[in-house]
Short mmCIF file of C-alpha atoms in Angstrom, two decimals:
data_model
loop_
_atom_site.label_atom_id
_atom_site.label_comp_id
_atom_site.label_asym_id
_atom_site.label_seq_id
_atom_site.Cartn_x
_atom_site.Cartn_y
_atom_site.Cartn_z
CA UNK K 1 -9.70 6.60 8.08
CA UNK K 2 -6.95 8.41 9.76
CA UNK K 3 -4.90 5.90 11.45
CA UNK K 4 -7.14 2.97 11.49
CA UNK K 5 -5.16 -0.04 10.87
CA UNK K 6 -6.83 -2.49 8.53
CA UNK K 7 -5.72 -5.47 6.55
CA UNK K 8 -6.55 -3.59 3.44
CA UNK K 9 -4.11 -0.79 4.35
CA UNK K 10 -1.44 -3.38 5.22
CA UNK K 11 -1.97 -5.31 2.10
CA UNK K 12 -2.14 -2.15 -0.16
CA UNK K 13 1.16 -1.01 1.54
CA UNK K 14 2.62 -4.31 1.05
CA UNK K 15 1.76 -4.26 -2.64
CA UNK K 16 1.41 -7.85 -2.74
CA UNK K 17 -1.37 -10.53 -3.19
CA UNK K 18 -0.02 -12.91 -0.61
CA UNK K 19 -2.69 -14.92 1.38
CA UNK K 20 -4.37 -12.80 4.04
CA UNK K 21 -5.04 -15.65 6.19
CA UNK K 22 -1.23 -16.42 6.71
CA UNK K 23 -0.81 -13.06 8.35
CA UNK K 24 -3.55 -13.70 10.74
CA UNK K 25 -4.64 -10.21 10.56
CA UNK K 26 -8.53 -9.55 10.96
CA UNK K 27 -10.12 -6.78 9.22
CA UNK K 28 -11.56 -4.13 11.42
CA UNK K 29 -13.57 -1.01 10.92
CA UNK K 30 -12.73 0.25 7.45
CA UNK K 31 -14.08 3.87 7.37
CA UNK K 32 -12.55 6.55 5.17
CA UNK K 33 -9.70 6.87 2.84
CA UNK K 34 -6.51 7.25 4.37
CA UNK K 35 -3.75 6.74 1.67
CA UNK K 36 -3.09 2.97 1.76
CA UNK K 37 0.57 3.27 1.69
CA UNK K 38 0.62 5.23 5.03
CA UNK K 39 -1.50 2.58 6.73
CA UNK K 40 1.04 0.06 7.61
CA UNK K 41 3.84 2.66 8.07
CA UNK K 42 1.74 4.70 10.50
CA UNK K 43 4.74 5.88 12.46
CA UNK K 44 4.06 7.19 15.94
CA UNK K 45 4.32 11.06 15.80
CA UNK K 46 6.48 10.86 18.94
CA UNK K 47 9.38 9.53 16.88
CA UNK K 48 12.33 11.78 16.04
CA UNK K 49 11.93 13.73 12.80
CA UNK K 50 15.08 11.99 11.34
CA UNK K 51 13.40 8.52 12.01
CA UNK K 52 10.18 9.45 10.51
CA UNK K 53 12.11 10.84 7.42
CA UNK K 54 14.20 7.70 6.75
CA UNK K 55 11.77 4.94 7.90
CA UNK K 56 9.97 3.28 4.99
CA UNK K 57 8.21 -0.11 4.12
CA UNK K 58 10.85 -2.33 2.68
CA UNK K 59 10.85 -6.13 2.24
CA UNK K 60 13.92 -8.12 3.14
CA UNK K 61 14.16 -11.35 1.04
CA UNK K 62 11.50 -13.80 2.32
CA UNK K 63 9.68 -11.03 4.44
CA UNK K 64 6.87 -8.84 3.63
CA UNK K 65 7.38 -5.10 3.74
CA UNK K 66 8.20 -4.13 7.30
CA UNK K 67 9.31 -0.75 8.80
CA UNK K 68 12.84 -0.18 7.81
CA UNK K 69 14.67 1.83 10.37
CA UNK K 70 18.09 0.81 9.08
CA UNK K 71 19.37 -1.20 6.23
CA UNK K 72 22.68 -2.29 7.29
CA UNK K 73 22.94 -3.77 9.98
CA UNK K 74 19.25 -4.44 9.25
CA UNK K 75 16.68 -3.25 11.75
CA UNK K 76 13.09 -3.65 10.73
CA UNK K 77 10.10 -3.42 12.91
CA UNK K 78 6.64 -4.99 12.66
CA UNK K 79 3.80 -2.66 11.70
CA UNK K 80 1.35 -2.78 14.65
CA UNK K 81 -1.41 -3.97 12.35
CA UNK K 82 0.37 -7.35 12.23
CA UNK K 83 0.65 -7.59 16.11
CA UNK K 84 -3.13 -8.21 16.96
CA UNK K 85 -2.74 -11.98 17.22
CA UNK K 86 -1.13 -13.99 19.90
CA UNK K 87 1.24 -15.48 17.34
CA UNK K 88 3.19 -13.38 14.80
CA UNK K 89 3.67 -14.94 11.42
CA UNK K 90 7.19 -15.64 10.32
CA UNK K 91 7.22 -13.36 7.35
CA UNK K 92 6.25 -10.29 9.37
CA UNK K 93 8.51 -11.05 12.49
CA UNK K 94 10.75 -8.20 13.22
CA UNK K 95 14.58 -8.17 12.55
CA UNK K 96 17.12 -6.76 14.61
CA UNK K 97 20.91 -7.08 14.15
CA UNK K 98 24.11 -5.39 15.66
CA UNK K 99 26.60 -6.48 13.21
CA UNK K 100 26.46 -6.09 9.33
CA UNK K 101 28.34 -9.19 8.18
CA UNK K 102 25.59 -11.86 8.30
CA UNK K 103 26.50 -15.07 6.45
CA UNK K 104 23.84 -17.04 4.82
CA UNK K 105 24.27 -20.53 6.50
CA UNK K 106 24.08 -23.70 4.57
CA UNK K 107 22.32 -26.18 7.08
CA UNK K 108 24.18 -29.23 5.88
CA UNK K 109 27.57 -27.56 6.81
CA UNK K 110 26.34 -25.93 10.16
CA UNK K 111 27.82 -27.09 13.40
CA UNK K 112 27.32 -25.99 17.00
CA UNK K 113 30.43 -26.47 19.14
CA UNK K 114 29.92 -26.99 22.99
CA UNK K 115 33.05 -26.50 25.31
CA UNK K 116 34.81 -24.12 27.65
CA UNK K 117 36.71 -24.34 30.85
CA UNK K 118 33.57 -25.11 32.79
CA UNK K 119 32.60 -27.95 30.61
CA UNK K 120 33.78 -31.55 31.33
CA UNK K 121 34.52 -32.08 27.70
CA UNK K 122 33.57 -30.97 24.27
CA UNK K 123 30.71 -31.78 22.13
CA UNK K 124 29.50 -30.97 18.65
CA UNK K 125 26.05 -31.03 17.08
CA UNK K 126 24.97 -30.78 13.44
CA UNK K 127 21.34 -29.97 12.72
CA UNK K 128 20.30 -33.55 12.52
CA UNK K 129 22.02 -34.26 15.75
CA UNK K 130 20.32 -31.41 17.47
CA UNK K 131 16.92 -32.71 16.14
CA UNK K 132 17.72 -36.08 17.78
CA UNK K 133 17.46 -34.60 21.09
CA UNK K 134 14.01 -34.50 22.83
CA UNK K 135 11.99 -31.72 21.06
CA UNK K 136 10.22 -29.12 23.11
CA UNK K 137 7.80 -26.42 22.02
CA UNK K 138 7.26 -23.08 23.86
CA UNK K 139 5.18 -20.19 22.59
CA UNK K 140 7.22 -17.07 23.61
CA UNK K 141 7.39 -13.42 22.88
CA UNK K 142 10.80 -12.19 21.80
CA UNK K 143 11.03 -8.28 22.34
CA UNK K 144 13.86 -6.04 21.81
CA UNK K 145 15.07 -4.47 25.11
CA UNK K 146 14.79 -1.05 23.31
CA UNK K 147 11.42 -1.56 21.92
CA UNK K 148 9.73 2.01 21.99
CA UNK K 149 13.07 3.72 22.64
CA UNK K 150 12.01 6.20 19.90
CA UNK K 151 9.13 7.43 22.19
CA UNK K 152 11.38 8.27 25.09
CA UNK K 153 11.22 11.89 26.22
CA UNK K 154 13.79 13.27 26.74
CA UNK K 155 15.20 11.52 23.72
CA UNK K 156 17.63 8.65 24.10
CA UNK K 157 20.05 7.87 21.19
CA UNK K 158 19.94 4.40 19.46
CA UNK K 159 17.80 2.53 17.18
CA UNK K 160 14.71 4.62 17.25
CA UNK K 161 12.08 1.77 17.70
CA UNK K 162 8.36 2.53 17.57
CA UNK K 163 6.04 -0.25 18.99
CA UNK K 164 6.90 -3.22 16.69
CA UNK K 165 10.46 -4.50 17.83
CA UNK K 166 8.48 -7.69 19.23
CA UNK K 167 6.99 -10.79 17.89
CA UNK K 168 5.56 -14.08 19.47
CA UNK K 169 6.16 -17.50 17.91
CA UNK K 170 5.80 -21.19 18.67
CA UNK K 171 9.48 -22.16 19.01
CA UNK K 172 10.63 -25.78 18.72
CA UNK K 173 13.96 -27.10 19.56
CA UNK K 174 16.20 -28.79 22.12
CA UNK K 175 16.44 -27.88 25.69
CA UNK K 176 19.72 -25.96 26.25
CA UNK K 177 20.38 -28.06 29.24
CA UNK K 178 20.13 -31.36 27.04
CA UNK K 179 22.71 -29.81 24.66
CA UNK K 180 25.04 -28.82 27.56
CA UNK K 181 24.65 -32.23 28.96
CA UNK K 182 26.51 -33.71 26.00
CA UNK K 183 29.62 -31.82 27.13
CA UNK K 184 28.69 -31.97 30.89
CA UNK K 185 28.83 -28.94 33.17
CA UNK K 186 31.26 -28.68 36.00
CA UNK K 187 30.05 -27.48 39.45
CA UNK K 188 32.35 -24.43 39.05
CA UNK K 189 30.36 -23.10 36.15
CA UNK K 190 28.91 -19.63 36.55
CA UNK K 191 27.50 -18.60 33.03
CA UNK K 192 26.89 -20.07 29.82
CA UNK K 193 28.30 -17.97 26.75
CA UNK K 194 26.85 -17.76 23.29
CA UNK K 195 28.15 -16.85 20.05
CA UNK K 196 26.29 -16.58 16.71
CA UNK K 197 27.89 -16.56 13.07
CA UNK K 198 27.25 -12.80 12.48
CA UNK K 199 30.38 -10.49 12.53
CA UNK K 200 31.04 -6.84 12.21
CA UNK K 201 32.11 -5.21 9.02
CA UNK K 202 35.68 -4.78 10.40
CA UNK K 203 37.60 -7.36 12.46
CA UNK K 204 38.09 -5.07 15.48
CA UNK K 205 34.27 -4.60 16.18
CA UNK K 206 33.41 -6.66 19.26
CA UNK K 207 31.60 -9.89 18.23
CA UNK K 208 28.09 -10.14 19.47
CA UNK K 209 28.57 -12.61 22.33
CA UNK K 210 26.16 -12.91 25.17
CA UNK K 211 25.99 -14.83 28.34
CA UNK K 212 23.22 -16.19 30.68
CA UNK K 213 23.50 -17.06 34.39
CA UNK K 214 23.58 -20.87 34.79
CA UNK K 215 20.06 -21.05 36.38
CA UNK K 216 18.40 -19.32 33.48
CA UNK K 217 20.42 -21.44 30.91
CA UNK K 218 19.36 -24.69 32.51
CA UNK K 219 15.47 -23.88 32.67
CA UNK K 220 13.27 -26.32 31.02
CA UNK K 221 11.98 -23.66 28.55
CA UNK K 222 15.31 -22.32 27.46
CA UNK K 223 15.79 -23.69 24.04
CA UNK K 224 18.28 -24.00 20.99
CA UNK K 225 15.37 -23.66 18.59
CA UNK K 226 15.54 -24.82 14.97
CA UNK K 227 11.68 -24.24 14.08
CA UNK K 228 9.35 -21.18 14.38
CA UNK K 229 5.72 -21.62 13.94
CA UNK K 230 6.17 -25.04 12.27
CA UNK K 231 8.85 -24.04 9.75
CA UNK K 232 12.61 -23.68 9.75
CA UNK K 233 13.72 -20.41 11.26
CA UNK K 234 13.72 -17.62 8.55
CA UNK K 235 17.31 -16.50 7.66
CA UNK K 236 16.58 -13.09 9.36
CA UNK K 237 15.42 -14.62 12.48
CA UNK K 238 18.45 -16.87 13.18
CA UNK K 239 18.63 -19.76 10.60
CA UNK K 240 19.34 -22.63 11.28
CA UNK K 241 19.21 -22.44 15.09
CA UNK K 242 18.84 -19.63 17.68
CA UNK K 243 18.74 -19.42 21.45
CA UNK K 244 15.14 -18.94 22.84
CA UNK K 245 15.11 -17.44 26.33
CA UNK K 246 11.32 -17.09 27.19
CA UNK K 247 10.55 -14.13 29.56
CA UNK K 248 13.98 -12.39 28.98
CA UNK K 249 14.55 -9.66 26.39
CA UNK K 250 15.63 -10.35 22.77
CA UNK K 251 19.27 -9.52 23.42
CA UNK K 252 19.92 -13.01 24.81
CA UNK K 253 18.16 -14.74 21.89
CA UNK K 254 21.47 -15.27 19.91
CA UNK K 255 20.80 -16.00 16.24
CA UNK K 256 22.79 -18.30 13.93
CA UNK K 257 24.08 -19.89 17.05
CA UNK K 258 27.50 -21.52 16.44
CA UNK K 259 29.13 -21.88 19.79
CA UNK K 260 28.20 -22.35 23.40
CA UNK K 261 30.83 -22.17 26.17
CA UNK K 262 30.60 -23.05 29.86
CA UNK K 263 32.42 -20.26 31.86
CA UNK K 264 33.77 -20.35 35.50
CA UNK K 265 33.82 -16.53 35.74
CA UNK K 266 31.61 -13.74 34.40
CA UNK K 267 31.95 -13.11 30.73
CA UNK K 268 33.40 -9.69 30.24
CA UNK K 269 32.87 -8.90 26.44
CA UNK K 270 31.53 -5.53 25.28
CA UNK K 271 27.97 -6.78 24.79
CA UNK K 272 27.61 -7.87 28.47
CA UNK K 273 29.93 -5.52 30.17
CA UNK K 274 29.06 -2.19 28.52
CA UNK K 275 25.82 -2.83 26.55
CA UNK K 276 22.27 -3.85 27.57
CA UNK K 277 22.54 -2.61 31.19
CA UNK K 278 20.05 -1.00 33.46
CA UNK K 279 20.44 0.99 36.57
CA UNK K 280 20.24 -1.10 39.75
CA UNK K 281 16.83 -0.87 41.57
CA UNK K 282 14.91 1.19 39.10
CA UNK K 283 12.74 -1.48 37.71
CA UNK K 284 10.46 -3.96 39.51
CA UNK K 285 12.19 -7.03 38.09
CA UNK K 286 12.41 -10.29 39.86
CA UNK K 287 15.03 -12.14 37.80
CA UNK K 288 18.68 -11.21 38.58
CA UNK K 289 21.89 -11.81 36.81
CA UNK K 290 24.07 -11.47 40.03
CA UNK K 291 27.41 -12.53 38.38
CA UNK K 292 27.20 -9.55 36.06
CA UNK K 293 25.87 -6.99 38.64
CA UNK K 294 27.84 -3.99 39.67
CA UNK K 295 27.03 -1.39 42.35
CA UNK K 296 25.48 0.93 39.66
CA UNK K 297 24.12 -1.28 37.06
CA UNK K 298 23.04 -4.87 36.01
CA UNK K 299 22.29 -6.57 32.81
CA UNK K 300 18.63 -6.27 31.38
CA UNK K 301 16.96 -9.53 32.31
CA UNK K 302 13.24 -10.23 32.07
CA UNK K 303 10.60 -8.10 30.28
CA UNK K 304 8.37 -5.73 32.28
CA UNK K 305 4.58 -6.04 32.17
CA UNK K 306 3.12 -4.21 29.09
CA UNK K 307 0.20 -4.01 26.64
CA UNK K 308 -0.47 -2.51 23.23
CA UNK K 309 -3.65 -1.40 21.57
CA UNK K 310 -3.40 -3.01 18.10
CA UNK K 311 -6.84 -2.27 16.56
CA UNK K 312 -6.61 1.56 16.41
CA UNK K 313 -3.87 4.02 15.91
CA UNK K 314 -3.79 7.25 17.92
CA UNK K 315 -6.37 9.70 15.98
CA UNK K 316 -8.25 6.85 14.33
CA UNK K 317 -11.91 7.74 13.19
CA UNK K 318 -14.60 5.59 14.37
CA UNK K 319 -18.35 5.39 13.88
CA UNK K 320 -20.31 7.31 16.57
CA UNK K 321 -23.24 5.49 18.46
CA UNK K 322 -22.11 2.20 16.98
CA UNK K 323 -20.77 -0.78 19.04
CA UNK K 324 -16.93 -0.73 18.70
CA UNK K 325 -14.32 -3.16 19.80
CA UNK K 326 -10.88 -2.03 20.87
CA UNK K 327 -8.33 -4.87 20.85
CA UNK K 328 -4.91 -5.56 21.76
CA UNK K 329 -2.17 -7.71 23.30
CA UNK K 330 -0.46 -7.88 26.70
CA UNK K 331 2.64 -9.61 27.94
CA UNK K 332 5.20 -9.74 30.68
CA UNK K 333 8.47 -11.57 31.81
CA UNK K 334 6.80 -14.97 32.17
CA UNK K 335 4.39 -14.71 35.31
CA UNK K 336 1.29 -14.52 33.27
CA UNK K 337 -1.32 -11.95 32.39
CA UNK K 338 -3.99 -11.57 35.29
CA UNK K 339 -5.98 -8.70 33.83
CA UNK K 340 -6.08 -6.08 31.17
CA UNK K 341 -8.24 -3.02 31.91
CA UNK K 342 -9.36 -0.15 29.85
CA UNK K 343 -10.10 3.39 30.93
CA UNK K 344 -12.24 5.84 28.84
CA UNK K 345 -11.79 8.71 31.35
CA UNK K 346 -8.04 9.28 31.31
CA UNK K 347 -7.16 6.73 34.03
CA UNK K 348 -9.85 7.76 36.65
CA UNK K 349 -11.71 4.53 36.41
CA UNK K 350 -10.86 1.18 34.78
CA UNK K 351 -13.07 -1.63 33.33
CA UNK K 352 -11.86 -5.28 32.64
CA UNK K 353 -11.16 -6.20 29.14
CA UNK K 354 -11.88 -9.74 28.03
CA UNK K 355 -8.83 -11.82 27.72
CA UNK K 356 -8.34 -14.04 24.71
CA UNK K 357 -6.74 -17.53 24.40
CA UNK K 358 -3.92 -18.43 26.91
CA UNK K 359 -1.02 -19.74 24.84
CA UNK K 360 1.21 -20.06 28.02
CA UNK K 361 2.89 -17.58 30.43
CA UNK K 362 5.63 -16.48 28.01
CA UNK K 363 3.16 -15.78 25.04
CA UNK K 364 1.38 -12.64 24.11
CA UNK K 365 -2.09 -12.50 25.58
CA UNK K 366 -4.84 -10.96 23.36
CA UNK K 367 -7.63 -8.87 24.89
CA UNK K 368 -10.79 -6.96 23.65
CA UNK K 369 -13.04 -4.29 25.07
CA UNK K 370 -16.30 -3.32 23.73
CA UNK K 371 -18.16 -0.09 24.12
CA UNK K 372 -20.37 2.40 22.05
CA UNK K 373 -18.60 5.92 21.53
CA UNK K 374 -20.59 9.08 21.58
CA UNK K 375 -19.75 11.55 18.87
CA UNK K 376 -16.56 13.50 19.59
CA UNK K 377 -13.07 12.79 20.86
CA UNK K 378 -12.82 9.74 23.12
CA UNK K 379 -9.52 8.67 24.89
CA UNK K 380 -8.70 5.12 25.39
CA UNK K 381 -6.18 3.82 27.74
CA UNK K 382 -5.08 0.16 28.48
CA UNK K 383 -3.13 -1.30 31.35
CA UNK K 384 -2.15 -4.92 32.02
CA UNK K 385 -1.33 -6.53 35.41
CA UNK K 386 0.46 -9.78 35.77
CA UNK K 387 0.08 -12.77 38.21
CA UNK K 388 2.53 -11.35 40.83
CA UNK K 389 0.57 -7.98 40.83
CA UNK K 390 2.93 -5.89 38.70
CA UNK K 391 1.30 -3.28 36.54
CA UNK K 392 2.33 -0.62 33.94
CA UNK K 393 3.84 2.51 34.87
CA UNK K 394 2.11 5.92 34.41
CA UNK K 395 5.36 7.63 33.87
CA UNK K 396 8.43 6.69 32.13
CA UNK K 397 11.34 5.35 34.02
CA UNK K 398 14.34 7.08 32.52
CA UNK K 399 17.45 5.06 31.93
CA UNK K 400 20.62 5.78 29.82
CA UNK K 401 20.08 3.19 27.14
CA UNK K 402 16.23 3.60 26.69
CA UNK K 403 15.01 0.04 27.76
CA UNK K 404 11.81 -1.11 29.31
CA UNK K 405 9.31 1.47 28.06
CA UNK K 406 6.02 0.26 29.50
CA UNK K 407 4.11 3.40 30.05
CA UNK K 408 0.37 2.96 29.66
CA UNK K 409 -0.67 3.78 26.29
CA UNK K 410 -3.39 6.37 25.70
CA UNK K 411 -4.87 6.94 22.21
CA UNK K 412 -7.62 9.24 21.18
CA UNK K 413 -10.41 7.99 18.90
CA UNK K 414 -12.60 10.47 17.01
CA UNK K 415 -16.11 9.40 16.80
CA UNK K 416 -18.38 10.75 13.99
CA UNK S 1 -2.05 -25.14 2.98
CA UNK S 2 0.86 -26.05 5.21
CA UNK S 3 2.64 -27.84 2.35
CA UNK S 4 1.96 -24.83 -0.04
CA UNK S 5 3.27 -22.28 2.31
CA UNK S 6 6.47 -24.41 2.96
CA UNK S 7 6.94 -24.59 -0.67
CA UNK S 8 6.50 -21.00 -1.13
CA UNK S 9 9.08 -20.28 1.55
CA UNK S 10 11.51 -22.89 0.13
CA UNK S 11 11.29 -21.15 -3.38
CA UNK S 12 11.68 -17.68 -1.86
CA UNK S 13 14.77 -18.82 0.13
CA UNK S 14 16.41 -20.30 -2.93
CA UNK S 15 15.99 -17.19 -4.98
CA UNK S 16 16.68 -14.74 -2.06
CA UNK S 17 20.01 -13.12 -1.85
CA UNK S 18 21.59 -13.13 1.64
CA UNK S 19 21.80 -9.30 1.88
CA UNK S 20 19.13 -6.65 2.16
CA UNK S 21 18.80 -4.45 -0.81
CA UNK S 22 20.11 -1.07 0.52
CA UNK S 23 18.77 1.98 -1.10
CA UNK S 24 21.15 5.06 -1.04
CA UNK S 25 20.66 7.44 1.82
CA UNK S 26 20.95 11.01 0.65
CA UNK S 27 22.67 13.00 3.34
CA UNK S 28 22.73 16.75 3.32
CA UNK S 29 25.32 18.29 1.13
CA UNK S 30 28.19 20.17 3.15
CA UNK S 31 31.81 19.95 3.50
CA UNK S 32 32.93 16.55 4.77
CA UNK S 33 30.11 14.47 3.24
CA UNK S 34 32.67 12.46 1.21
CA UNK S 35 34.52 11.48 4.44
CA UNK S 36 31.23 10.57 6.16
CA UNK S 37 30.06 8.48 3.15
CA UNK S 38 33.51 6.59 2.77
CA UNK S 39 34.16 6.11 6.61
CA UNK S 40 30.72 5.67 8.28
CA UNK S 41 29.19 4.07 5.37
CA UNK S 42 31.88 1.31 5.18
CA UNK S 43 30.35 -0.34 8.29
CA UNK S 44 26.77 0.64 8.35
CA UNK S 45 24.03 2.33 6.16
CA UNK S 46 23.72 6.16 6.64
CA UNK S 47 20.23 6.01 7.91
CA UNK S 48 21.79 5.51 11.42
CA UNK S 49 22.99 9.02 11.08
CA UNK S 50 19.62 10.64 10.33
CA UNK S 51 17.67 8.58 12.69
CA UNK S 52 18.21 10.52 15.91
CA UNK S 53 18.00 13.95 14.50
CA UNK S 54 17.31 16.67 15.34
CA UNK S 55 18.25 15.70 18.97
CA UNK S 56 22.01 15.15 18.95
CA UNK S 57 23.41 18.25 20.80
CA UNK S 58 26.63 19.49 22.15
CA UNK S 59 29.22 16.69 22.33
CA UNK S 60 26.94 13.93 21.21
CA UNK S 61 28.63 13.56 17.81
CA UNK S 62 32.17 13.62 19.42
CA UNK S 63 31.14 10.96 21.85
CA UNK S 64 29.50 8.91 18.98
CA UNK S 65 32.39 8.98 16.54
CA UNK S 66 34.84 8.43 19.44
CA UNK S 67 32.65 5.24 20.21
CA UNK S 68 32.90 3.97 16.64
CA UNK S 69 36.71 4.26 16.75
CA UNK S 70 37.39 3.05 20.21
CA UNK S 71 34.64 0.56 21.04
CA UNK S 72 33.90 -0.62 17.48
CA UNK S 73 37.31 -0.46 15.92
CA UNK S 74 36.49 1.74 13.01
CA UNK S 75 39.73 2.41 11.19
CA UNK S 76 39.26 6.26 10.91
CA UNK S 77 42.16 8.61 10.61
CA UNK S 78 42.28 11.47 13.36
CA UNK S 79 42.14 14.13 10.66
CA UNK S 80 39.09 12.52 9.10
CA UNK S 81 37.36 12.07 12.46
CA UNK S 82 37.40 15.75 12.89
CA UNK S 83 36.05 16.59 9.54
CA UNK S 84 33.35 13.89 10.17
CA UNK S 85 32.29 15.28 13.55
CA UNK S 86 32.18 18.85 12.09
CA UNK S 87 29.80 17.64 9.32
CA UNK S 88 27.56 15.75 11.66
CA UNK S 89 27.27 18.64 14.18
CA UNK S 90 26.59 21.05 11.43
CA UNK S 91 24.14 18.81 9.40
CA UNK S 92 22.48 16.46 12.05
CA UNK S 93 22.71 18.22 15.40
CA UNK S 94 21.31 21.16 17.17
CA UNK S 95 23.18 23.67 19.27
#
């Protein structure tokens, strides 16, 4: 009842008869009678009151109802009930924009221009041309840098995300390095700069332009993707082509990509110089973006190790003295999940969860843990550890923009 | 199954408008609301204003409105900016 996330709740909330199988959401314990519309919304109580007042289930064209945090520019997060699988369906994949003027792109007129002072020449691709390059597939998580910002204490201003500003898909596209090879990259090149077709409502708003260090841009898995889970990218996820930067936070995954420029010096636009920065030395990240570092701060890069319980919300009711399976997902910046552990005694002791299918080091990893709860309140904590020994933090690491929230989650189940 | 879902998506896309359907956000009635709706609402939906409440304190709204003008280029008259800040502090801030 209270807080149990079920596909019935999700569907009821969605008010749609669309096929369940497509969502990949598996029914779990359905006990009780929580109002169906509240099931998918199930906002964490820690979110600011204003967010809780204005968030609602709302369907963007082509999407199922997601949790609307802001209409324009659109920021919609995925209800946790849809995040229990290693791959997130396209029609529930989260939507995040900085700028409100989002053109609907006609694929037959779309062009991707390659150039810049660090390029030997210029090149241009249409969609067919891009598809003629060798196609590569990678299953990778795209997570907003500010996912869980709404849970920061003390409060951090911004889009007040709960748990669902993330999704994992099977991306197909051309390697960025093959795209760049068409123009040729000079040895002086430092960064690659990316622009999408979206713009601000007024001309003076800084365009959303991002850069990557050359080494990350040239990785085999960095793609200009045109397919997501076997279908063209949804409009709201970057049609017809977007950057896919496995391991790194969503800010670099530029949507509706229209230009790529090779730069000989650090790009100093607003979205690199002033936004998406973290204090130097506070987070245990390996990947550095040295050309953009200052003494005080550095661009956010790889995602930190994290996990999420998806089967039950905090406060969920379960059956006492009956076998129970708590399930969830884990991820990191691309080193791979080594273990997920569960604690039933507030972190004093930990038992290994069973890991699900391994879809690659950039993908979500599902996990499950079975036990039989006694009647009463039962806390459940989860923590993930990756292949290089990093684990989740017990206490929030404060930072001005509210990034990298990877505090171990703790929920309380009520067994009756 | 694959064919059907592709077809369904194609139909949806063909019928779908490019924009989200934005429902009106009712902000608290107080002096200056008209300026907030006209200026802030020109570039973004007004749920952005409500989202962070009740946390904005002290100079938060001064900083935020200045950021909209200076960093994001919002064409807001100085006299309007003051009315907007006053409204936001009173309606969506705490002392």
